[in-house]
Coordinates of C-alpha atoms in Angstrom, one line a residue:
Chain K
M8 CA 138.6 164.4 63.9
T9 CA 138.3 166.3 66.9
Q10 CA 138.0 169.9 66.6
E11 CA 141.3 170.4 68.7
A12 CA 143.6 168.8 66.0
N13 CA 141.8 169.6 62.8
D14 CA 140.7 173.2 63.4
T15 CA 143.7 175.4 61.4
F16 CA 144.8 174.4 58.2
D17 CA 144.4 171.7 55.2
I18 CA 148.1 169.7 54.8
R19 CA 149.6 170.1 51.2
V20 CA 151.4 166.6 51.3
P21 CA 154.6 167.3 48.5
S22 CA 154.0 164.4 45.7
G23 CA 158.1 164.7 44.5
T24 CA 160.6 167.1 43.8
D25 CA 158.3 170.0 41.8
D26 CA 156.0 170.5 44.5
P27 CA 158.2 171.4 47.5
L28 CA 157.0 173.1 50.7
S29 CA 157.9 176.6 50.8
D30 CA 159.8 178.3 53.5
A31 CA 156.8 179.9 55.0
E32 CA 155.1 177.0 54.3
I33 CA 157.7 174.3 56.6
R34 CA 157.6 177.5 59.6
R35 CA 154.0 176.8 59.1
Y36 CA 154.0 173.1 59.5
R37 CA 156.5 173.2 62.3
E38 CA 154.5 175.9 64.2
E39 CA 151.3 173.5 63.9
I40 CA 153.7 170.7 65.0
D41 CA 154.0 172.5 67.9
R42 CA 150.8 173.0 68.7
L43 CA 149.8 169.2 68.2
D44 CA 152.5 168.4 70.8
R45 CA 151.5 170.7 73.3
V46 CA 147.7 169.1 72.6
I47 CA 149.1 165.7 73.0
L48 CA 150.9 166.5 76.0
D49 CA 148.5 168.2 78.2
A50 CA 145.8 165.6 76.9
V51 CA 148.2 162.8 78.3
K52 CA 148.7 164.8 81.6
R53 CA 145.0 165.3 82.1
R54 CA 144.8 161.4 81.1
S55 CA 146.6 160.2 83.6
E56 CA 145.1 162.8 86.5
V57 CA 141.4 161.1 85.6
S58 CA 143.2 157.6 85.1
Q59 CA 144.7 157.9 88.6
A60 CA 141.6 159.2 90.5
I61 CA 139.6 156.0 89.1
G62 CA 142.1 153.8 90.9
K63 CA 142.5 155.4 94.0
T64 CA 139.3 154.8 94.0
R65 CA 139.3 151.0 93.0
M66 CA 142.0 150.1 94.8
G67 CA 140.5 152.1 98.0
S68 CA 136.9 149.5 97.7
G69 CA 139.0 146.7 97.7
G70 CA 139.2 146.3 93.8
T71 CA 141.5 146.2 91.4
K72 CA 143.6 149.1 90.3
L73 CA 143.5 147.7 86.7
V74 CA 140.0 146.9 84.5
H75 CA 142.2 145.0 82.2
T76 CA 139.1 144.1 79.6
R77 CA 138.7 147.9 79.8
E78 CA 142.9 148.4 79.2
V79 CA 142.9 145.8 76.1
A80 CA 140.2 147.5 74.2
I81 CA 142.2 150.5 74.2
I82 CA 145.4 149.2 73.0
N83 CA 143.2 147.7 70.3
Q84 CA 141.7 151.1 69.8
F85 CA 145.0 152.5 69.6
R86 CA 146.3 150.0 67.4
Q87 CA 143.1 150.0 65.1
E88 CA 143.7 153.9 64.8
I89 CA 147.1 154.6 64.1
G90 CA 148.5 150.7 63.2
E91 CA 152.0 149.6 64.5
E92 CA 152.8 152.2 66.9
G93 CA 149.3 152.2 68.5
P94 CA 150.2 149.4 71.6
A95 CA 153.1 151.2 72.3
L96 CA 151.3 154.7 72.8
A97 CA 148.5 153.3 74.8
S98 CA 150.6 151.0 76.9
I99 CA 152.4 154.6 78.2
L100 CA 149.5 155.7 78.9
L101 CA 148.1 153.3 80.5
R102 CA 150.9 153.0 82.6
M103 CA 150.9 156.5 83.1
G104 CA 147.3 156.0 84.2
R105 CA 148.2 153.6 87.0
G106 CA 151.0 156.3 88.5
K107 CA 153.5 154.6 91.3
L108 CA 152.3 151.2 92.0
G109 CA 151.5 150.5 96.0
Chain E
M5 CA 146.8 174.0 79.4
T6 CA 145.3 173.8 76.0
Q7 CA 141.6 174.4 75.9
E8 CA 140.8 171.0 74.3
A9 CA 142.2 168.9 76.9
N10 CA 140.9 171.2 80.2
D11 CA 137.9 172.4 78.6
T12 CA 135.3 170.1 80.8
F13 CA 135.6 169.3 84.4
D14 CA 137.7 169.5 87.4
I15 CA 139.4 166.5 88.6
R16 CA 138.5 165.3 92.3
V17 CA 141.3 162.7 93.1
P18 CA 140.1 161.1 96.1
S19 CA 142.3 160.8 99.1
G20 CA 142.2 157.6 100.8
T21 CA 139.2 155.4 101.7
D22 CA 136.7 157.3 102.9
D23 CA 136.0 159.6 99.8
P24 CA 135.7 157.6 96.7
L25 CA 134.6 158.9 93.7
S26 CA 130.9 157.9 93.1
D27 CA 129.5 155.5 89.8
A28 CA 128.0 158.5 88.5
E29 CA 132.0 159.9 88.4
I30 CA 133.8 157.0 87.9
R31 CA 131.2 156.7 84.4
R32 CA 132.2 160.5 83.9
Y33 CA 136.1 159.8 84.3
R34 CA 135.7 156.7 81.7
E35 CA 133.9 159.4 79.4
E36 CA 136.3 162.2 79.9
I37 CA 139.5 159.4 79.5
D38 CA 137.4 158.6 76.3
R39 CA 137.4 162.1 74.8
L40 CA 140.9 162.0 75.6
D41 CA 142.0 159.3 74.0
R42 CA 140.1 160.5 70.8
V43 CA 142.0 164.0 71.1
I44 CA 145.1 162.1 71.4
L45 CA 144.5 160.0 68.5
D46 CA 143.5 162.8 66.4
A47 CA 146.6 165.0 67.1
V48 CA 149.1 162.2 66.8
K49 CA 147.4 161.2 62.8
R50 CA 147.5 165.2 61.9
R51 CA 151.0 165.6 63.6
S52 CA 152.3 162.7 61.6
E53 CA 150.6 163.7 58.3
V54 CA 152.5 167.1 59.2
S55 CA 155.8 165.8 59.7
Q56 CA 155.5 163.5 56.6
A57 CA 155.1 166.6 54.6
I58 CA 157.8 168.7 55.8
G59 CA 159.8 165.4 55.5
K60 CA 159.2 164.8 51.7
T61 CA 160.3 168.4 50.7
R62 CA 163.6 167.8 52.6
M63 CA 164.1 164.9 50.9
G64 CA 163.1 166.2 47.5
S65 CA 165.2 168.8 47.5
G66 CA 168.0 166.5 48.3
G67 CA 167.9 167.6 52.2
T68 CA 168.1 165.2 55.3
K69 CA 164.9 163.8 56.3
L70 CA 165.7 164.1 59.9
V71 CA 166.7 166.9 61.6
H72 CA 168.6 165.6 64.4
T73 CA 168.9 168.6 66.8
R74 CA 165.4 169.2 66.9
E75 CA 164.6 165.4 67.1
V76 CA 166.5 166.3 70.5
A77 CA 164.7 169.0 72.0
I78 CA 161.4 167.1 71.0
I79 CA 162.7 164.2 73.2
N80 CA 163.7 166.6 75.9
Q81 CA 160.7 168.8 75.8
F82 CA 158.3 165.8 75.7
R83 CA 160.9 164.2 79.2
Q84 CA 160.7 167.4 81.2
E85 CA 157.1 167.6 80.9
I86 CA 156.0 163.7 81.7
G87 CA 158.9 162.5 83.1
E88 CA 160.2 158.8 82.4
E89 CA 157.3 157.8 80.0
G90 CA 158.1 161.1 77.6
P91 CA 161.2 160.2 75.7
A92 CA 159.5 156.9 74.6
L93 CA 156.2 158.8 74.0
A94 CA 158.5 161.5 71.3
S95 CA 160.4 158.4 69.8
I96 CA 156.8 157.4 68.7
L97 CA 156.1 160.4 67.3
L98 CA 159.0 160.9 65.5
R99 CA 158.9 157.8 63.5
M100 CA 155.7 157.7 62.7
G101 CA 156.4 161.5 61.4
R102 CA 159.3 159.7 59.4
G103 CA 156.9 157.4 57.9
K104 CA 158.0 154.7 55.4
L105 CA 161.7 155.5 55.0
G106 CA 163.1 155.0 51.3

């Protein structure tokens, strides 16, 4: 687990009806979701920038913009780690990394 | 920009054909993409756990699992920050946060 994703507090998952989160916990958990959204958005933006820089170099040197095997490996990694939503999330990142084609 | 997304190096984006990234730079940029994927995956997993804990409490107290206005606000934030792929990425996070319904 990377530092940034896990550097705050342990999450208590209620088991059912007799141990609900308190209002204070719910506020804190919402703030944590906002913080994690910030981490995700910033990482996605930077990833796109880095990927586009590589793509430009490949195209400039007559190569293809995409490396299919690497893209397939990333999709498989995301499926393995987060399940059925993995491929869709990976595909979004890959599309953003290609930037505007042409 | 959160620390974790931006704590390594500045990205050089080639302008065209005369300033391609070197092989060393491409290797380094690929490693950065792998690092950012790790940040994204860990943050997505933790976000799902936090969100599901909130959902369980809401259901346990007879509330709805979803807070529509908050979901719409998150979708709009993602659209605003990363453009056309934003809503699809936000929707993935929201679905994962709901966990298995029922």
